[in-house]
């Protein structure tokens, strides 16, 4: 349900990442209004990237979703690279930020041409805070990492850490700097920080996503050694990393992390705290090796045991060890006081433990080329244009509308959320649902076209459950509400038809 209060949208960053993907899915499934900051990439518009992503979601969960508002922008650019009209939209419609975007590189920043991960994780956060200040957004939710504790052992509390701590890599250092910046920002009234540990995802084997580099990089090295020199003997891989196997890594599942963030986000009394989204016990490094070994043997049963010279294996593994060995240290025990309170309030279970079976599935999905990437999801995505419906061409930047308004929420391919305003002559639309709208129309983009073509009537669509009308003024579905919906769609269709006719005339005149 769309909110009745002003500023109801959550501005989500990082929606194309692994945790961000699950966050977006959970927000849409809960029918919470959300706007996503996404950059166009390699000639693909931001709207098309989100459309492909949501089609995959719909295929996975077996239901259609309303599309978010898409803002084409880039964290690394001043002002996020947003148009002035988009920045005004954020000020008018958004009430909070959920910042999950991050660069996950463990390599030293001085080896990266763009100084990553600091450019994204620190400067990107600074750019986002500037937009928050400009738009008056004072509620901030930040997805950090449990490893901002640095090379700390024993028990790690939820409070901020000392500035003199050492870190295993620049990723941890950059996230700690971003946290400090947020804590010191005077423009925020509420700051909630979520600190997941190592995040893995085995929920979609046809399109595996990783939120952390350690596990996939570790398996990539294991797979490489196996393909070149045969399957390492049990314990040999651990020896290369100077590990005994009893070390424990705190591994959590992406779906659980996202679900807990959305559950906390929905409950203001839980805001303003720091949450270690971590496992209670952790996974032994020996279990990681067993999972990797299973993945290789199950998918290449004739792989012989390694007979390579030990010194050669050590040499090949050296570059990996230099970057990732500090990360595979024995993890500390993360304080879960706030998490336990949130679990009780939200009625959610603790994070499921990640064992050998889960590691095997994750590694297998990464190992099999046929299961990586690709356009998985709704087959319509392969056949139809990804451009938004022509309804977007009726967008207006005006903020004063007529008294006749309705919210339009379209699920399925080319869906979206708009406020439609109309008079006796025409209709215009605004992105998002205005807070003063009292009538909201839920349907699919496909059915909308049939309604405007009059091949289906409003009454038929309502009777078959393919169109839902929600009214704040009167909960009953009366004739006035039906007539209002009919009038809205009629004016919308008329304006789209006139726009199409004018476009054809312009093209003919240009051709002459």
Short mmCIF file of C-alpha atoms in Angstrom, two decimals:
data_model
loop_
_atom_site.label_atom_id
_atom_site.label_comp_id
_atom_site.label_asym_id
_atom_site.label_seq_id
_atom_site.Cartn_x
_atom_site.Cartn_y
_atom_site.Cartn_z
CA UNK A 1 0.00 0.00 0.00
CA UNK A 2 1.27 3.45 -0.85
CA UNK A 3 1.83 5.66 2.20
CA UNK A 4 -0.61 8.42 3.12
CA UNK A 5 2.16 10.54 4.64
CA UNK A 6 4.51 12.76 2.62
CA UNK A 7 7.97 11.61 1.57
CA UNK A 8 7.12 7.91 1.50
CA UNK A 9 9.79 6.63 -0.90
CA UNK A 10 13.01 4.88 0.07
CA UNK A 11 15.96 5.87 -2.11
CA UNK A 12 17.93 2.65 -2.64
CA UNK A 13 21.51 2.52 -3.93
CA UNK A 14 23.30 -0.63 -5.04
CA UNK A 15 20.12 -2.35 -6.25
CA UNK A 16 22.03 -4.21 -8.99
CA UNK A 17 24.41 -5.76 -6.46
CA UNK A 18 23.76 -8.98 -4.61
CA UNK A 19 22.39 -7.67 -1.30
CA UNK A 20 20.80 -4.75 -3.14
CA UNK A 21 19.03 -7.14 -5.50
CA UNK A 22 17.43 -8.96 -2.57
CA UNK A 23 16.65 -5.66 -0.84
CA UNK A 24 14.84 -4.40 -3.93
CA UNK A 25 12.91 -7.65 -4.28
CA UNK A 26 11.82 -7.62 -0.62
CA UNK A 27 10.82 -3.96 -0.76
CA UNK A 28 8.72 -4.55 -3.88
CA UNK A 29 7.14 -7.71 -2.48
CA UNK A 30 6.17 -5.76 0.63
CA UNK A 31 4.69 -3.05 -1.64
CA UNK A 32 6.93 -0.41 -0.11
CA UNK A 33 7.50 2.56 -2.46
CA UNK A 34 11.10 2.61 -3.63
CA UNK A 35 13.27 4.63 -6.01
CA UNK A 36 16.55 3.16 -7.24
CA UNK A 37 19.72 5.03 -8.18
CA UNK A 38 21.19 3.16 -11.16
CA UNK A 39 23.65 4.26 -13.81
CA UNK A 40 23.35 3.53 -17.49
CA UNK A 41 26.05 1.06 -18.47
CA UNK A 42 27.65 -0.01 -21.76
CA UNK A 43 24.92 1.61 -23.81
CA UNK A 44 22.13 0.04 -21.72
CA UNK A 45 19.80 2.61 -20.12
CA UNK A 46 19.26 2.44 -16.38
CA UNK A 47 15.58 1.57 -16.89
CA UNK A 48 16.50 -1.38 -19.11
CA UNK A 49 18.99 -2.71 -16.55
CA UNK A 50 16.34 -2.63 -13.83
CA UNK A 51 13.74 -4.18 -16.15
CA UNK A 52 15.99 -7.17 -16.86
CA UNK A 53 16.75 -7.54 -13.18
CA UNK A 54 13.10 -7.50 -12.12
CA UNK A 55 12.14 -9.97 -14.86
CA UNK A 56 14.64 -12.39 -13.31
CA UNK A 57 13.11 -11.73 -9.88
CA UNK A 58 9.61 -12.43 -11.19
CA UNK A 59 10.71 -15.69 -12.77
CA UNK A 60 12.36 -16.77 -9.51
CA UNK A 61 9.54 -15.89 -7.10
CA UNK A 62 6.64 -16.70 -9.44
CA UNK A 63 4.77 -13.39 -9.20
CA UNK A 64 4.73 -10.01 -10.90
CA UNK A 65 6.16 -6.93 -9.22
CA UNK A 66 5.45 -3.23 -9.51
CA UNK A 67 8.45 -1.38 -10.94
CA UNK A 68 10.38 1.12 -8.82
CA UNK A 69 11.07 4.69 -9.86
CA UNK A 70 14.41 4.64 -11.68
CA UNK A 71 16.83 7.55 -11.31
CA UNK A 72 19.74 7.49 -13.74
CA UNK A 73 22.76 8.49 -11.66
CA UNK A 74 26.24 7.56 -10.50
CA UNK A 75 27.55 7.65 -6.92
CA UNK A 76 31.02 8.67 -8.07
CA UNK A 77 29.81 11.89 -9.73
CA UNK A 78 29.08 15.20 -7.98
CA UNK A 79 25.36 15.52 -7.36
CA UNK A 80 25.21 11.80 -8.23
CA UNK A 81 25.01 12.91 -11.86
CA UNK A 82 21.26 13.47 -11.44
CA UNK A 83 19.21 15.88 -13.51
CA UNK A 84 17.89 18.90 -11.62
CA UNK A 85 14.36 17.52 -12.01
CA UNK A 86 15.44 14.21 -10.48
CA UNK A 87 17.05 15.94 -7.54
CA UNK A 88 13.84 17.88 -6.98
CA UNK A 89 11.89 14.62 -7.20
CA UNK A 90 14.06 13.13 -4.44
CA UNK A 91 13.34 16.16 -2.25
CA UNK A 92 9.59 15.95 -2.92
CA UNK A 93 9.08 12.21 -2.62
CA UNK A 94 11.84 10.48 -0.63
CA UNK A 95 11.93 10.21 3.15
CA UNK A 96 14.92 7.95 3.71
CA UNK A 97 18.03 6.53 2.07
CA UNK A 98 19.06 2.87 2.08
CA UNK A 99 22.69 2.91 0.93
CA UNK A 100 23.84 -0.58 -0.06
CA UNK A 101 26.14 0.27 -2.98
CA UNK A 102 29.79 -0.65 -2.45
CA UNK A 103 32.99 -1.54 -4.23
CA UNK A 104 34.14 -4.91 -2.88
CA UNK A 105 37.75 -4.89 -4.06
CA UNK A 106 40.30 -6.25 -1.60
CA UNK A 107 43.27 -5.14 -3.70
CA UNK A 108 45.23 -2.09 -2.49
CA UNK A 109 43.66 1.17 -3.65
CA UNK A 110 47.00 2.48 -4.91
CA UNK A 111 46.95 -0.30 -7.52
CA UNK A 112 43.59 0.82 -8.90
CA UNK A 113 43.42 3.64 -11.49
CA UNK A 114 40.30 5.11 -9.82
CA UNK A 115 41.47 4.63 -6.22
CA UNK A 116 38.85 1.98 -5.55
CA UNK A 117 37.39 1.03 -3.17
CA UNK A 118 37.70 4.53 -1.66
CA UNK A 119 36.12 6.29 -4.66
CA UNK A 120 32.84 4.38 -4.29
CA UNK A 121 32.74 3.59 -0.59
CA UNK A 122 33.96 6.93 0.78
CA UNK A 123 33.57 9.59 -1.92
CA UNK A 124 30.34 8.00 -3.15
CA UNK A 125 28.90 8.14 0.35
CA UNK A 126 30.01 11.77 0.64
CA UNK A 127 28.25 12.60 -2.65
CA UNK A 128 25.10 10.88 -1.42
CA UNK A 129 25.19 12.83 1.85
CA UNK A 130 25.36 16.05 -0.17
CA UNK A 131 22.14 15.08 -1.95
CA UNK A 132 20.55 14.20 1.40
CA UNK A 133 21.46 17.61 2.77
CA UNK A 134 20.09 19.34 -0.33
CA UNK A 135 16.85 17.32 -0.30
CA UNK A 136 16.33 17.44 3.46
CA UNK A 137 16.65 13.67 3.91
CA UNK A 138 17.57 13.07 7.53
CA UNK A 139 16.99 9.30 7.89
CA UNK A 140 19.91 7.18 6.67
CA UNK A 141 20.30 3.39 6.55
CA UNK A 142 23.79 2.14 5.70
CA UNK A 143 24.91 -1.36 4.73
CA UNK A 144 28.44 -1.64 6.06
CA UNK A 145 30.47 -4.73 7.01
CA UNK A 146 31.17 -6.53 10.27
CA UNK A 147 34.86 -6.28 9.39
CA UNK A 148 35.12 -2.57 10.13
CA UNK A 149 36.50 -3.94 13.40
CA UNK A 150 39.76 -4.53 11.55
CA UNK A 151 42.26 -7.09 12.80
CA UNK A 152 40.51 -7.40 16.14
CA UNK A 153 40.23 -10.68 18.04
CA UNK A 154 37.98 -11.88 20.79
CA UNK A 155 34.62 -10.16 21.17
CA UNK A 156 33.65 -7.23 18.93
CA UNK A 157 31.03 -4.81 20.22
CA UNK A 158 28.42 -2.91 18.24
CA UNK A 159 29.69 0.53 19.16
CA UNK A 160 32.11 2.52 16.98
CA UNK A 161 35.70 1.33 17.07
CA UNK A 162 38.91 3.19 17.81
CA UNK A 163 40.61 4.97 14.94
CA UNK A 164 44.01 3.34 15.60
CA UNK A 165 42.88 -0.17 14.58
CA UNK A 166 44.57 -2.02 11.74
CA UNK A 167 42.75 -3.52 8.76
CA UNK A 168 43.25 -6.58 6.59
CA UNK A 169 42.61 -4.61 3.38
CA UNK A 170 41.46 -1.27 1.95
CA UNK A 171 37.88 -2.50 1.61
CA UNK A 172 37.54 -2.77 5.39
CA UNK A 173 39.33 0.56 5.82
CA UNK A 174 37.06 2.35 3.33
CA UNK A 175 33.88 1.06 5.00
CA UNK A 176 35.17 2.17 8.41
CA UNK A 177 35.88 5.65 7.02
CA UNK A 178 32.38 5.85 5.55
CA UNK A 179 30.85 4.84 8.89
CA UNK A 180 32.81 7.54 10.69
CA UNK A 181 31.71 10.14 8.13
CA UNK A 182 28.07 9.21 8.69
CA UNK A 183 28.38 9.32 12.47
CA UNK A 184 29.92 12.80 12.27
CA UNK A 185 27.35 14.17 9.79
CA UNK A 186 25.23 16.86 11.53
CA UNK A 187 22.48 16.66 8.90
CA UNK A 188 21.16 13.24 9.94
CA UNK A 189 18.54 12.74 12.64
CA UNK A 190 18.56 8.94 12.39
CA UNK A 191 21.43 6.66 11.35
CA UNK A 192 20.98 2.87 11.27
CA UNK A 193 23.97 0.72 10.35
CA UNK A 194 23.80 -2.89 9.21
CA UNK A 195 27.02 -4.91 9.42
CA UNK A 196 26.79 -8.25 7.62
CA UNK A 197 29.78 -10.58 7.66
CA UNK A 198 30.76 -12.66 4.58
CA UNK A 199 27.67 -12.76 2.38
CA UNK A 200 26.94 -15.67 0.04
CA UNK A 201 23.94 -16.52 -2.10
CA UNK A 202 22.86 -20.03 -3.07
CA UNK A 203 19.21 -19.18 -3.73
CA UNK A 204 19.53 -18.71 -7.52
CA UNK A 205 21.97 -21.29 -8.93
CA UNK A 206 21.11 -20.21 -12.48
CA UNK A 207 22.37 -16.69 -11.80
CA UNK A 208 24.73 -16.80 -8.79
CA UNK A 209 25.54 -13.51 -7.16
CA UNK A 210 28.23 -12.88 -4.61
CA UNK A 211 28.34 -9.95 -2.23
CA UNK A 212 31.84 -10.79 -1.04
CA UNK A 213 34.99 -11.63 -2.98
CA UNK A 214 36.62 -13.97 -0.49
CA UNK A 215 34.61 -17.14 -1.18
CA UNK A 216 34.49 -16.94 -5.01
CA UNK A 217 38.15 -15.91 -5.23
CA UNK A 218 39.14 -18.75 -2.93
CA UNK A 219 37.25 -21.28 -5.03
CA UNK A 220 38.64 -19.79 -8.26
CA UNK A 221 42.14 -20.46 -6.96
CA UNK A 222 41.18 -23.96 -5.82
CA UNK A 223 39.63 -24.67 -9.22
CA UNK A 224 42.69 -23.31 -11.04
CA UNK A 225 45.08 -25.50 -9.09
CA UNK A 226 42.81 -28.51 -9.72
CA UNK A 227 42.63 -27.91 -13.47
CA UNK A 228 46.38 -27.45 -13.83
CA UNK A 229 47.83 -29.97 -11.38
CA UNK A 230 45.00 -32.25 -10.29
CA UNK A 231 42.77 -32.14 -7.25
CA UNK A 232 44.74 -30.91 -4.23
CA UNK A 233 45.10 -33.44 -1.47
CA UNK A 234 42.93 -32.77 1.58
CA UNK A 235 44.61 -30.05 3.61
CA UNK A 236 47.01 -28.91 0.87
CA UNK A 237 44.93 -25.86 -0.01
CA UNK A 238 44.74 -24.90 3.66
CA UNK A 239 48.50 -25.29 3.98
CA UNK A 240 49.02 -22.78 1.15
CA UNK A 241 46.98 -20.27 3.13
CA UNK A 242 48.85 -21.05 6.36
CA UNK A 243 45.61 -22.29 7.93
CA UNK A 244 44.90 -25.28 10.15
CA UNK A 245 41.26 -25.70 9.08
CA UNK A 246 39.78 -25.02 12.52
CA UNK A 247 39.55 -21.29 11.86
CA UNK A 248 35.97 -20.06 11.64
CA UNK A 249 34.60 -17.63 9.08
CA UNK A 250 31.33 -15.86 9.77
CA UNK A 251 29.21 -16.52 6.67
CA UNK A 252 25.61 -15.37 6.18
CA UNK A 253 23.08 -15.78 3.39
CA UNK A 254 22.14 -12.75 1.29
CA UNK A 255 18.40 -13.45 1.48
CA UNK A 256 18.45 -13.44 5.29
CA UNK A 257 20.54 -10.25 5.43
CA UNK A 258 18.15 -8.43 3.09
CA UNK A 259 15.08 -9.67 4.92
CA UNK A 260 16.40 -8.45 8.27
CA UNK A 261 17.32 -5.03 6.84
CA UNK A 262 13.83 -4.55 5.38
CA UNK A 263 12.18 -5.77 8.59
CA UNK A 264 14.18 -3.27 10.66
CA UNK A 265 13.62 -0.51 8.09
CA UNK A 266 9.85 -0.97 8.46
CA UNK A 267 9.96 -0.49 12.26
CA UNK A 268 11.04 3.02 13.35
CA UNK A 269 11.53 1.98 17.01
CA UNK A 270 14.42 -0.20 15.82
CA UNK A 271 16.14 2.64 13.96
CA UNK A 272 19.25 4.45 15.16
CA UNK A 273 21.19 1.33 16.17
CA UNK A 274 24.03 -0.80 14.83
CA UNK A 275 23.24 -4.39 13.89
CA UNK A 276 25.77 -7.17 13.42
CA UNK A 277 23.95 -9.29 10.80
CA UNK A 278 26.11 -12.30 11.52
CA UNK A 279 26.02 -16.00 12.25
CA UNK A 280 26.10 -17.22 15.84
CA UNK A 281 28.80 -19.85 15.30
CA UNK A 282 30.42 -19.48 11.87
CA UNK A 283 31.76 -21.95 9.30
CA UNK A 284 35.11 -23.70 9.65
CA UNK A 285 37.66 -23.19 6.90
CA UNK A 286 37.89 -26.98 6.73
CA UNK A 287 34.19 -27.00 5.71
CA UNK A 288 35.00 -24.49 2.98
CA UNK A 289 37.68 -26.79 1.59
CA UNK A 290 35.31 -29.78 1.76
CA UNK A 291 32.65 -27.85 -0.15
CA UNK A 292 35.16 -26.78 -2.81
CA UNK A 293 36.42 -30.36 -3.15
CA UNK A 294 32.85 -31.67 -3.52
CA UNK A 295 32.09 -29.13 -6.26
CA UNK A 296 35.12 -30.17 -8.29
CA UNK A 297 34.67 -33.94 -7.86
CA UNK A 298 30.92 -33.82 -8.60
CA UNK A 299 31.39 -31.88 -11.81
CA UNK A 300 34.61 -33.50 -12.98
CA UNK A 301 34.72 -37.00 -11.53
CA UNK A 302 37.85 -38.02 -13.44
CA UNK A 303 40.00 -35.31 -11.85
CA UNK A 304 43.14 -36.99 -10.52
CA UNK A 305 44.80 -36.11 -7.25
CA UNK A 306 47.57 -33.55 -7.39
CA UNK A 307 51.11 -34.73 -8.06
CA UNK A 308 52.56 -31.25 -8.54
CA UNK A 309 55.71 -30.11 -6.79
CA UNK A 310 54.79 -28.47 -3.49
CA UNK A 311 57.05 -25.46 -4.03
CA UNK A 312 55.40 -24.80 -7.41
CA UNK A 313 51.93 -24.84 -5.85
CA UNK A 314 53.15 -22.44 -3.18
CA UNK A 315 54.49 -20.10 -5.87
CA UNK A 316 51.24 -20.16 -7.84
CA UNK A 317 49.21 -19.50 -4.72
CA UNK A 318 51.42 -16.64 -3.50
CA UNK A 319 49.54 -13.75 -5.22
CA UNK A 320 46.25 -14.98 -3.79
CA UNK A 321 47.72 -15.46 -0.33
CA UNK A 322 49.09 -11.90 -0.28
CA UNK A 323 45.64 -10.42 -0.86
CA UNK A 324 43.27 -12.84 0.84
CA UNK A 325 45.18 -14.69 3.54
CA UNK A 326 44.60 -11.94 6.14
CA UNK A 327 40.89 -12.19 5.36
CA UNK A 328 40.85 -15.91 6.23
CA UNK A 329 42.01 -15.29 9.76
CA UNK A 330 39.89 -16.69 12.57
CA UNK A 331 36.93 -14.33 12.90
CA UNK A 332 36.11 -12.63 16.20
CA UNK A 333 32.82 -13.13 18.02
CA UNK A 334 30.46 -10.36 16.93
CA UNK A 335 28.15 -8.93 19.58
CA UNK A 336 24.51 -9.62 18.62
CA UNK A 337 22.64 -7.76 21.37
CA UNK A 338 20.76 -5.44 19.02
CA UNK A 339 20.23 -8.20 16.48
CA UNK A 340 18.62 -10.49 19.05
CA UNK A 341 16.22 -7.70 20.02
CA UNK A 342 15.34 -7.11 16.36
CA UNK A 343 14.81 -10.84 15.74
CA UNK A 344 12.36 -10.96 18.65
CA UNK A 345 10.46 -7.85 17.57
CA UNK A 346 10.27 -8.94 13.91
CA UNK A 347 9.51 -12.58 14.64
CA UNK A 348 12.44 -13.70 12.45
CA UNK A 349 14.77 -16.68 13.02
CA UNK A 350 18.54 -16.30 13.38
CA UNK A 351 20.68 -16.68 10.30
CA UNK A 352 20.79 -20.29 9.05
CA UNK A 353 24.22 -21.81 9.43
CA UNK A 354 26.21 -22.20 6.20
CA UNK A 355 27.73 -25.66 5.99
CA UNK A 356 29.43 -27.94 3.48
CA UNK A 357 26.24 -28.48 1.44
CA UNK A 358 25.68 -24.75 0.93
CA UNK A 359 29.34 -24.14 0.04
CA UNK A 360 29.17 -27.00 -2.47
CA UNK A 361 26.10 -25.48 -4.16
CA UNK A 362 27.65 -22.02 -4.32
CA UNK A 363 30.93 -23.33 -5.73
CA UNK A 364 29.14 -25.58 -8.24
CA UNK A 365 27.08 -22.66 -9.56
CA UNK A 366 30.25 -20.59 -9.94
CA UNK A 367 32.13 -23.48 -11.55
CA UNK A 368 29.62 -24.33 -14.27
CA UNK A 369 29.87 -21.84 -17.18
CA UNK A 370 26.37 -22.69 -18.45
CA UNK A 371 24.91 -21.51 -15.17
CA UNK A 372 26.60 -18.12 -15.05
CA UNK A 373 25.14 -14.81 -16.16
CA UNK A 374 22.84 -14.87 -19.16
CA UNK A 375 19.44 -13.34 -19.51
CA UNK A 376 17.55 -15.58 -17.14
CA UNK A 377 13.96 -14.80 -16.33
CA UNK A 378 10.76 -13.79 -18.01
CA UNK A 379 10.89 -14.94 -21.67
CA UNK A 380 9.13 -11.70 -22.63
CA UNK A 381 12.42 -9.95 -21.99
CA UNK A 382 13.85 -11.63 -25.08
CA UNK A 383 11.04 -10.57 -27.38
CA UNK A 384 9.85 -7.12 -26.38
CA UNK A 385 11.35 -3.67 -26.24
CA UNK A 386 12.77 -2.78 -22.84
CA UNK A 387 11.95 0.91 -23.23
CA UNK A 388 9.30 2.19 -20.80
CA UNK A 389 5.72 2.44 -21.97
CA UNK A 390 4.96 5.59 -23.91
CA UNK A 391 3.23 6.79 -20.76
CA UNK A 392 6.65 8.18 -19.80
CA UNK A 393 6.30 10.63 -22.69
CA UNK A 394 3.45 12.31 -20.82
CA UNK A 395 5.73 13.19 -17.90
CA UNK A 396 5.43 16.75 -16.65
CA UNK A 397 7.74 18.65 -14.37
CA UNK A 398 4.84 20.70 -13.01
CA UNK A 399 4.09 20.32 -9.32
CA UNK A 400 0.60 21.87 -9.33
CA UNK A 401 -1.90 19.42 -10.77
CA UNK A 402 -5.65 19.31 -11.26
CA UNK A 403 -8.01 17.98 -8.61
CA UNK A 404 -8.45 14.78 -10.61
CA UNK A 405 -5.54 12.52 -9.73
CA UNK A 406 -4.97 8.82 -9.27
CA UNK A 407 -1.99 6.63 -8.60
CA UNK A 408 -1.14 4.08 -11.28
CA UNK A 409 0.94 1.06 -10.26
CA UNK A 410 1.77 -1.30 -13.11
CA UNK A 411 3.37 -4.70 -12.60
CA UNK A 412 5.08 -6.84 -15.22
CA UNK A 413 7.24 -5.90 -18.18
CA UNK A 414 7.45 -2.12 -18.67
CA UNK A 415 5.56 -1.46 -15.47
CA UNK A 416 6.11 1.49 -13.15
CA UNK A 417 4.50 3.89 -10.68
CA UNK A 418 3.00 7.21 -11.68
CA UNK A 419 0.53 9.85 -10.57
CA UNK A 420 -1.97 10.54 -13.34
CA UNK A 421 -3.68 13.96 -13.40
CA UNK A 422 -6.40 14.80 -15.90
CA UNK A 423 -9.03 17.32 -16.91
CA UNK A 424 -11.59 17.34 -19.71
CA UNK A 425 -8.87 17.84 -22.33
CA UNK A 426 -5.85 15.71 -21.50
CA UNK A 427 -3.85 13.72 -18.97
CA UNK A 428 -0.30 14.19 -17.67
CA UNK A 429 1.78 12.03 -15.36
CA UNK A 430 4.36 12.45 -12.62
CA UNK A 431 6.82 9.77 -11.54
CA UNK A 432 5.88 8.16 -8.27
CA UNK A 433 2.70 8.34 -6.20
CA UNK A 434 2.00 11.73 -4.65
CA UNK A 435 1.13 11.73 -0.96
CA UNK A 436 -2.22 13.48 -1.57
CA UNK A 437 -3.50 10.83 -3.99
CA UNK A 438 -6.49 9.00 -2.50
CA UNK A 439 -7.21 6.56 -5.36
CA UNK A 440 -4.67 4.01 -6.55
CA UNK A 441 -5.03 1.66 -9.51
CA UNK A 442 -3.12 -1.64 -9.50
CA UNK A 443 -2.87 -3.67 -12.69
CA UNK A 444 -0.33 -4.94 -15.22
CA UNK A 445 1.18 -2.97 -18.08
CA UNK A 446 -0.30 -5.50 -20.53
CA UNK A 447 -3.84 -5.14 -19.16
CA UNK A 448 -3.52 -1.35 -19.15
CA UNK A 449 -3.01 -1.39 -22.90
CA UNK A 450 -6.08 -3.61 -23.33
CA UNK A 451 -8.13 -1.28 -21.14
CA UNK A 452 -7.12 1.76 -23.16
CA UNK A 453 -7.82 -0.12 -26.38
CA UNK A 454 -11.25 -0.96 -24.88
CA UNK A 455 -10.88 -4.66 -25.59
CA UNK A 456 -11.53 -5.14 -21.86
CA UNK A 457 -13.75 -2.98 -19.65
CA UNK A 458 -12.89 -1.70 -16.19
CA UNK A 459 -15.72 -3.74 -14.67
CA UNK A 460 -14.50 -6.92 -16.36
CA UNK A 461 -10.94 -6.34 -15.16
CA UNK A 462 -12.15 -5.76 -11.58
CA UNK A 463 -14.45 -8.80 -11.67
CA UNK A 464 -11.61 -11.09 -12.78
CA UNK A 465 -9.19 -9.72 -10.19
CA UNK A 466 -6.86 -8.27 -12.80
CA UNK A 467 -7.43 -4.68 -11.67
CA UNK A 468 -7.52 -3.51 -8.07
CA UNK A 469 -8.69 -0.07 -7.00
CA UNK A 470 -7.72 1.21 -3.55
CA UNK A 471 -9.54 4.24 -2.11
CA UNK A 472 -8.65 6.08 1.09
CA UNK A 473 -11.94 7.98 1.26
CA UNK A 474 -14.30 5.03 0.91
CA UNK A 475 -13.19 1.45 1.40
CA UNK A 476 -16.15 0.09 -0.57
CA UNK A 477 -15.92 -0.29 -4.34
CA UNK A 478 -18.77 1.98 -5.51
CA UNK A 479 -19.89 3.29 -8.89
CA UNK A 480 -18.17 6.64 -8.35
CA UNK A 481 -14.81 4.92 -7.89
CA UNK A 482 -15.32 2.81 -11.01
CA UNK A 483 -16.29 5.88 -13.02
CA UNK A 484 -13.24 7.71 -11.73
CA UNK A 485 -10.96 4.88 -12.86
CA UNK A 486 -12.71 4.72 -16.22
CA UNK A 487 -12.32 8.48 -16.71
CA UNK A 488 -8.63 8.35 -15.72
CA UNK A 489 -7.83 5.59 -18.19
CA UNK A 490 -9.91 7.20 -20.93
CA UNK A 491 -8.07 10.52 -20.66
CA UNK A 492 -4.74 8.70 -20.42
CA UNK A 493 -5.47 6.70 -23.55
CA UNK A 494 -6.68 9.78 -25.39
CA UNK A 495 -3.54 11.74 -24.55
CA UNK A 496 -1.29 8.86 -25.58
CA UNK A 497 -3.14 8.53 -28.89
CA UNK A 498 -2.83 12.26 -29.59
CA UNK A 499 0.85 12.12 -28.73
CA UNK A 500 1.36 9.21 -31.11
CA UNK A 501 -0.51 10.98 -33.91
CA UNK A 502 1.58 14.12 -33.43
CA UNK A 503 4.76 12.06 -33.52
CA UNK A 504 3.74 10.53 -36.86
CA UNK A 505 2.94 13.97 -38.28
CA UNK A 506 6.30 15.31 -37.15
CA UNK A 507 8.12 12.37 -38.74
CA UNK A 508 6.26 12.88 -42.05
CA UNK A 509 7.00 16.60 -42.05
CA UNK A 510 10.67 15.92 -41.29
CA UNK A 511 10.87 13.37 -44.13
CA UNK A 512 9.61 15.97 -46.57
#
